[in-house]
Amino acid sequence: MDMYTEKVMEHFRNPKNMGVIEEADGIGKVGNPVCGDVMHLYIKVESRNGKDFIKDVKFQTFGCASAIATSSVITEIVKGMPVEDAIKLTKDDVIKELGELPPQKVHCSVLAIDALNEALYDYMTKRGMKVPDVVRERHKRLSRSGEEHGH
Amino acid sequence: MDMYTEKVMEHFRNPKNMGVIEEADGIGKVGNPVCGDVMHLYIKVESRNGKDFIKDVKFQTFGCASAIATSSVITEIVKGMPVEDAIKLTKDDVIKELGELPPQKVHCSVLAIDALNEALYDYMTKRGMKVPDVVRERHKRLSRSGEEHGH
Amino acid sequence: MRRVYMDNSATTPVAKEVLEEMLPYFSERFGNASSLHSFGREAKLGLDAARKRVAKVIGAEEREIIFTSGGTESDNTAIVGVAMANREKGKHIITTKIEHHAVLNTCKFLESRGFEVTYLDVDKFGIVKPESVEGAIRKDTVLVSVMHANNEIGTLEPIGEVGRICREKGVYFHTDAVQSFGKVGIDVDRMNIDLLSMSSHKIYGPKGVGALYVRSGVRMEPLLYGGSHEFRKRAGTENVAGIVGFGKAAEISMKVMESEASRLEKLRKEMVKGVLGIERSHLNGHPEKRLPGNAHFRFDFIEGESLVLRLDMEGIAASTGSACSTKSLEPSHVLLALGLRHEEAHGSLRLSMGRYNTKEDVERVLEVLPGIVKDLREISPFKKGYRN
Amino acid sequence: MRRVYMDNSATTPVAKEVLEEMLPYFSERFGNASSLHSFGREAKLGLDAARKRVAKVIGAEEREIIFTSGGTESDNTAIVGVAMANREKGKHIITTKIEHHAVLNTCKFLESRGFEVTYLDVDKFGIVKPESVEGAIRKDTVLVSVMHANNEIGTLEPIGEVGRICREKGVYFHTDAVQSFGKVGIDVDRMNIDLLSMSSHKIYGPKGVGALYVRSGVRMEPLLYGGSHEFRKRAGTENVAGIVGFGKAAEISMKVMESEASRLEKLRKEMVKGVLGIERSHLNGHPEKRLPGNAHFRFDFIEGESLVLRLDMEGIAASTGSACSTKSLEPSHVLLALGLRHEEAHGSLRLSMGRYNTKEDVERVLEVLPGIVKDLREISPFKKGYRN
Ligand SMILES: Cc1ncc(COP(=O)(O)O)c(C=O)c1O
Ligand SMILES: Cc1ncc(COP(=O)(O)O)c(C=O)c1O
C-alpha cells in the first residue's frame, strides 16, 4: 500500500484554488509552524434567495503533502455550497473525498475543517450574524490553544 | 577454516592399526561411553639390547572423528618407539602430528595420551617393573575418576 | 560424486522461483521501504505482498506478522517480549525439555532475570501431555511455549490442545513452528495460538529472514529498538529482498503442502524400513506423529559425528541432530529427555528429506549406510555391548 | 523519465559485483554454516572470508567481528549487552542528542530499566565536544556511545578524541559507524574504539546484514540467545549469502574509499553552491567536517515532505532526514539539537550522493529544485516570514 492514495497525490500535484482572496468575507488561519502545518482559508460569500453560498474560496498552506491535498480538496467541496451545509462538514467528508489518509495524517483533515470553521466564524461575526453553536464551540476550542489542532 | 585439518580427516578416513592384539603385553582402557569417547589401546613390547621398544600397537575407539584420528595417530607415533621415549609424549605431540584440533576436541588428544599411559602402566606392573613417577601419577589421576579424561 | 542432501531440517536451498522473485529487489527495487519516494514505495509494495502471503499460510491478519532476522530472533522476541511486558502479572513461564536452544537458552536468560521456568517432561516419543501443561499453569504464569515440531526427532506436539488450555486459563501461548511452518497445516485461530515463530530458510527461502505472528492485542515489548518499522514491534531497515523471497517460499510451500507431505512420508517409510534392517538400530521419535520428511535413528556402539563424517565422504549430507549443537560435546538434550542413556544418545543420525529428495536418494543412503555402520563398529570397543 | 537516486544515506542498491558473489550461496553453497558436512563447510568458508574482509576495513581481528541483521541490531546489542553485563559496576550511560533512533530508543529502553542516561549537547554544526564527554563521565558510567557520522546532516564527530578519553577513564566506548563505515577511514585501535556498529545496505551490500565489532575482552551479554553461533555472542543460523555480500561490499568500499571521497566531495560542493543560490536556503551541518556525499539543506517557509514528494514527481529520490522518521510528525531531533526552531526544522531536505551519482545528477537536481521551492512558497502563507 502506498502511503497516499492517488487522489491525495493528484490534489498535491495540482492543488486547486490556491492563493489569496484580497477582499475576503471570512479568513480562517489555523495550525502552527512549530507543528509543521499552517492553513489559511479565504472565503467569499454571496446571498441568493435569502440563502448564503460560498461563492469563492482560496487557500495558502505550509505543510506536508496531505496538508496541501486536504486544503485543496476542502476548497473543492465547499465552493458553491450553502453555508448552512458547510457548517456540517466533518473530517470524514474530507477523508472520504480523498479515499484515505494514513493514520498519522488524519489530523490534516481536521485542520482543513478547522480552517473552514474559522473562516465561517470570521464571516459571521463580521456581519454580526448569530453564530451557530457548533461553529462557536469549535472556535472556542481553537482559540484556547493556538497550537492544538487535532493531534 | 574447516573444523578438521586434512591430516585429521586422513586418519579418520583410513585409521591405522585398528583392532585388538590378542596376547597384548599391556592394555589401556580410558574414556567413558557417557561422555561419548572410549579408547582401548593394546601394546606389544620387545627388548633389544636391554632397551624396551613398542613393537606393535592397536586400538579400538568409540567416538567422534577426532577421537578416531588421535587414536590412529598415536599408534603411528609410538610404533617402534623406545618405551622410555613413549612415556614422555604429551598431547601436544599428538596435536602437532595432526596439525591442529578444534578447541572443543583437544580432550581427544589427552585421551590418546591417557590410553598410552594406561597401557604402559599395565605392561610395567604386570612385569613387576618400577613404574616411573609420571606414569604412576597419571594412572592415579585416571583411576580416581573413570569419567574424567581431560575435559 | 553424486551428492545427496539429507539435512533439510538444518537448512534448505533457495528455490529457483524464490530467487527469481528476489532478484529485482537487490539493485533495482532497492529502496528503503520507509522512504517516501518511488524507490521506497516499490520496496514497500514488495514488503506488503510478502506479508500477505505469510499471513495466509497460518490464517493470520497482515498486521499480525512481524518480519525478523530468523527463527531465533522470533523466539527471543516472543519470549522476552511477552515476559517483560507482563511481568507485573507474574514471572512464571512454562515450556518443555525438548525445545530448540533459541527457546531454552532464552528461558535460561530469563531465569537469570528473576523469572521461574517450568520445563515439562515428554514421553518416550517426545510428546508433551496437554494435561501436564494444564497442571503447571499457575496464577503468575504469563507464557506457555511449546514447539510445534521438534527439530531433531520430528515429533509433532499437540499444540491445538495446549492452545485451548492456555486460552481457557487466560495465558499467552507461543509456539515455535520453525520446523512445521509450510509443511504441516496451521491455523492460529483454530489452534488458539497467540505467538508463532517462523523461519524462511527451512522452507526453501533465504537465510536471515523469519517472522513472528503476534495476535492483535497481545502485550509484548520489542527486542530491537530504533525506527518505527514493523508496527513498532521490530526496528531496523527491512530486508526487502529477503522478505520477498520468504513470502514467495511461503506461498509455494502452502501450494505443495499436501502433495509434498504424502510424497515425503512415503520416502521416509522406505528409509525407516531400510535402516531398521541394520542390526541394533532404532528409530527415535514417534513412528507416525512426526514431520513427513524426518527420519531419526540411533545405532548402538557407534558415535554420531563419525557416522555423519563417513556419510559425508560418500557425498551424503546428514546430521546428528540440530546443526547448532554439532560442535558441542553434550549429547542431545532432546534424546536425553526421551529417557535415552548418554551412550545411546551419542549414536544418533538425522536424515531429513525435503522437496528435492528422490527415491534414488533414499536408495543411495541405504546402499552405503550399512557398510559405514559396520566399519565403525569394527573400530569400536563395544561390539557386543557397552562396557569399559 | 530519467530517475535520479539521491538518498544513499537511507539505503543503496546492491553493487553488481556484490550480487554476483552472493548468488552461489542461495541454491548451491546453501548449507548451514554449523553443519559438519561438505555443504556446511562450503558455507563456513564463505562466512570466514567475509569476516576477514569486514575486519580488515577497521583494523580488527576476525574474532572480534560478529555478524548481525543490521545496524539496528548492532546498536541494540552493543548498548543493551554492555549495559546489562556491567550493571554491577554502574548504571550510567553517556550518549549524544543526535544519535540514530537505534541508539536513542535503546537508551530510553534502558532508562525504563533503571539506567540513567546523559544526552550530550552538540554545537550548531552538530559536533559534540570531547570535553563534554570527559565532564560527563562518572564513577558509575559503563558506556559512552557517540556516533561517527550523523545520518541526517552528515557531521563527523571527533571519535578519536572521545575514544582516548574513554580509554583513559576506563569506560567502554561504542560508536555507531553505520554511515561512515567504508566511506571514511576507521582504525579501532588508533581510535580506541571498543564496540562499533556497521550495516551492509549503506555500502552497496544487501539489506538485513550488519556487524558489530566487539574488542576482545569486552564484557557483553548477547541480545539473541540460542545456538552457539558467532563466538556465542549472537545466536541464529547465519545469513551466509547476505554476509558474503556484505564482505564483498566492504572490500570494494575500502578499495575505492579515497577516490570516491574526493569525487563525492566535488559533487557535494557543486550541489551546495547551486542550492544556496536559492534565496532563503541554508546548509545544515558542518561545511567541511561531514560525509563526502551528504548535502543537507533547509528552506524557509516550506515543509520538507512536500519538497521530497515534488522532487519525486520529477524522478528525484531524496529525503527530509532519516528514512525511519519520515512517517512521524515530529521535526528531526537532530535539527532541534543544532538549535534550530521547530518551524525551521520542518523545512529540511537531505540529498545524499553515492557511488552511482554523476555530475549530471547534480545538474538535474539544480535544474528542478528552484522551481519546486518557488511553487511551494507560492502556496505557503509565509512568503515573507513566519507569522500566524
Ligand atoms: C525448532 C527451531 N526453532 C528455532 C530455530 C532457529 O531458527 P533460525 O535458524 O532461523 O534462527 C530452528 C532452526 O535452526 C529450529 O529448528
Ligand atoms: C547512523 C545509523 N545508525 C543505525 C542505523 C540502522 O541501521 P539498519 O537500517 O541497518 O538497521 C542507520 C540506518 O538506518 C543509521 O544511519
Coordinates of N, CA, C and O in Angstrom, one line a residue, chain A residues 3-4 12-13 15 18 29 31 33-36 38 40 59-66 68 104-105 107 151, chain D residues 301-303 305-307 309-310 313 326-327 329 331 342-343 346 375-376 378-383 386-388:
Chain A
M3 N 1.7 5.1 0.7 CA 1.3 6.0 1.9 C 0.1 6.8 1.5 O -0.8 6.9 2.3
Y4 N 0.1 7.4 0.3 CA -1.0 8.3 0.0 C -1.8 7.7 -1.2 O -1.2 7.1 -2.1
F12 N -2.2 17.0 -4.4 CA -0.9 17.6 -4.1 C -0.2 18.1 -5.3 O 0.4 19.2 -5.3
R13 N -0.3 17.3 -6.3 CA 0.4 17.7 -7.6 C -0.2 19.0 -8.2 O 0.5 19.9 -8.6
P15 N -2.8 21.4 -6.9 CA -3.7 21.9 -5.9 C -4.7 22.9 -6.6 O -4.3 23.8 -7.4
M18 N -5.6 27.7 -5.0 CA -4.6 28.2 -4.1 C -4.4 29.7 -4.3 O -4.7 30.2 -5.4
K29 N -7.4 31.1 9.9 CA -6.0 30.8 10.0 C -5.8 29.8 11.1 O -6.1 30.1 12.3
G31 N -3.5 26.2 12.7 CA -2.2 25.4 12.7 C -1.1 26.3 13.2 O -1.3 27.4 13.7
P33 N 3.3 26.8 12.7 CA 4.5 26.4 12.0 C 5.4 25.4 12.9 O 6.1 24.6 12.4
V34 N 5.3 25.6 14.2 CA 6.1 24.7 15.1 C 5.7 23.2 14.9 O 6.5 22.4 14.9
C35 N 4.4 23.0 14.6 CA 3.9 21.6 14.4 C 4.1 21.2 12.9 O 3.8 20.1 12.6
G36 N 4.4 22.1 12.1 CA 4.7 21.7 10.7 C 3.5 21.9 9.8 O 3.6 21.6 8.6
V38 N 0.4 24.8 8.6 CA -0.4 26.1 8.8 C -1.3 26.2 7.6 O -0.9 26.0 6.5
H40 N -4.3 28.7 5.8 CA -5.1 29.9 5.7 C -6.2 29.7 4.7 O -5.9 29.3 3.6
F59 N -6.9 29.0 -0.7 CA -6.1 28.7 0.5 C -4.6 28.9 0.3 O -4.1 29.1 -0.9
Q60 N -3.9 29.0 1.4 CA -2.4 29.0 1.4 C -2.0 28.0 2.5 O -2.6 28.1 3.6
T61 N -1.1 27.1 2.2 CA -0.8 26.1 3.2 C 0.7 25.9 3.3 O 1.4 25.8 2.2
F62 N 1.2 25.8 4.5 CA 2.6 25.3 4.8 C 2.4 24.0 5.4 O 1.7 23.8 6.4
G63 N 3.0 23.0 4.8 CA 2.8 21.6 5.4 C 3.1 20.5 4.4 O 3.5 20.7 3.3
C64 N 2.8 19.3 4.9 CA 3.2 18.1 4.1 C 2.2 17.9 3.0 O 1.2 18.7 2.8
A65 N 2.4 16.9 2.2 CA 1.5 16.6 1.1 C 0.1 16.5 1.5 O -0.8 17.0 0.8
S66 N -0.2 15.9 2.6 CA -1.6 15.7 2.9 C -2.3 17.0 3.4 O -3.4 17.2 3.2
I68 N -1.5 19.9 2.1 CA -1.8 20.6 0.9 C -3.0 20.0 0.2 O -3.9 20.7 -0.3
Q104 N -1.4 8.7 10.7 CA -0.7 9.9 11.3 C -0.9 11.2 10.6 O -0.4 12.2 10.9
K105 N -1.7 11.1 9.5 CA -2.0 12.3 8.7 C -3.5 12.7 8.8 O -3.9 13.7 8.2
H107 N -4.9 14.1 11.1 CA -5.0 15.5 11.7 C -5.1 16.6 10.6 O -5.6 17.7 10.9
H151 N -4.1 17.1 16.8 CA -3.2 16.0 17.1 C -2.4 16.2 18.4 O -2.3 17.3 18.9
Chain D
F301 N 10.0 28.7 5.0 CA 8.6 28.8 4.5 C 8.0 27.6 3.8 O 6.9 27.7 3.4
I302 N 8.8 26.6 3.7 CA 8.2 25.4 3.1 C 8.5 24.2 3.9 O 9.4 24.2 4.8
E303 N 7.8 23.1 3.7 CA 7.9 21.9 4.5 C 8.6 20.8 3.7 O 8.4 20.6 2.5
E305 N 8.5 17.4 3.6 CA 7.8 16.3 2.9 C 7.3 16.7 1.6 O 7.4 15.9 0.6
S306 N 6.7 17.9 1.5 CA 6.1 18.3 0.2 C 7.3 18.4 -0.8 O 7.1 18.1 -2.0
L307 N 8.4 18.9 -0.3 CA 9.6 19.1 -1.2 C 10.0 17.7 -1.7 O 10.2 17.6 -2.9
L309 N 8.3 15.0 -2.0 CA 7.3 14.4 -2.9 C 7.3 15.1 -4.3 O 7.0 14.5 -5.3
R310 N 7.5 16.4 -4.2 CA 7.5 17.2 -5.5 C 8.8 16.8 -6.3 O 8.8 16.6 -7.5
M313 N 8.1 13.5 -8.0 CA 7.4 13.7 -9.2 C 8.3 14.0 -10.4 O 7.9 13.7 -11.5
T326 N 10.4 9.4 8.5 CA 9.6 10.1 7.5 C 8.1 10.1 7.8 O 7.4 10.9 7.4
K327 N 7.7 9.1 8.6 CA 6.2 9.0 8.8 C 5.9 9.5 10.2 O 4.8 9.3 10.7
L329 N 5.5 12.8 12.9 CA 5.2 14.2 12.8 C 6.2 15.1 13.4 O 6.2 16.3 13.2
P331 N 9.5 17.1 14.2 CA 10.6 17.5 13.5 C 11.8 16.8 14.0 O 11.8 16.3 15.1
H342 N 11.5 24.9 15.6 CA 10.7 23.8 15.1 C 10.3 24.2 13.6 O 10.4 23.3 12.7
E343 N 9.9 25.4 13.4 CA 9.4 25.7 12.0 C 10.6 25.7 11.0 O 10.4 25.3 9.8
H346 N 11.3 21.9 10.1 CA 10.4 21.3 9.3 C 10.7 21.4 7.8 O 10.2 20.6 7.0
D375 N 7.4 27.2 -6.3 CA 6.0 26.7 -6.3 C 5.4 26.5 -4.9 O 4.3 27.0 -4.5
L376 N 6.2 25.8 -4.0 CA 5.7 25.6 -2.7 C 5.6 26.8 -1.9 O 4.7 27.0 -1.0
E378 N 4.8 29.6 -3.2 CA 3.6 30.2 -3.7 C 2.4 29.8 -2.9 O 1.5 30.6 -2.6
I379 N 2.3 28.5 -2.5 CA 1.2 28.0 -1.7 C 1.3 28.4 -0.3 O 0.3 28.4 0.5
S380 N 2.5 28.7 0.1 CA 2.7 28.9 1.6 C 2.2 30.3 2.1 O 2.3 31.3 1.4
P381 N 1.6 30.3 3.2 CA 1.2 31.6 3.8 C 2.3 32.4 4.3 O 2.1 33.6 4.6
F382 N 3.5 31.9 4.3 CA 4.7 32.6 4.9 C 5.6 33.1 3.7 O 6.7 32.5 3.6
K383 N 5.1 34.0 2.9 CA 6.0 34.3 1.9 C 7.1 35.3 2.4 O 8.2 35.4 1.8
Y386 N 7.7 33.9 9.1 CA 6.7 33.1 9.8 C 5.8 34.0 10.7 O 6.3 34.7 11.5
R387 N 4.5 33.9 10.5 CA 3.6 34.5 11.4 C 2.3 33.8 11.2 O 2.1 33.1 10.2
N388 N 1.4 33.9 12.1 CA 0.2 33.1 12.0 C -1.0 34.0 11.7 O -1.0 35.1 12.1

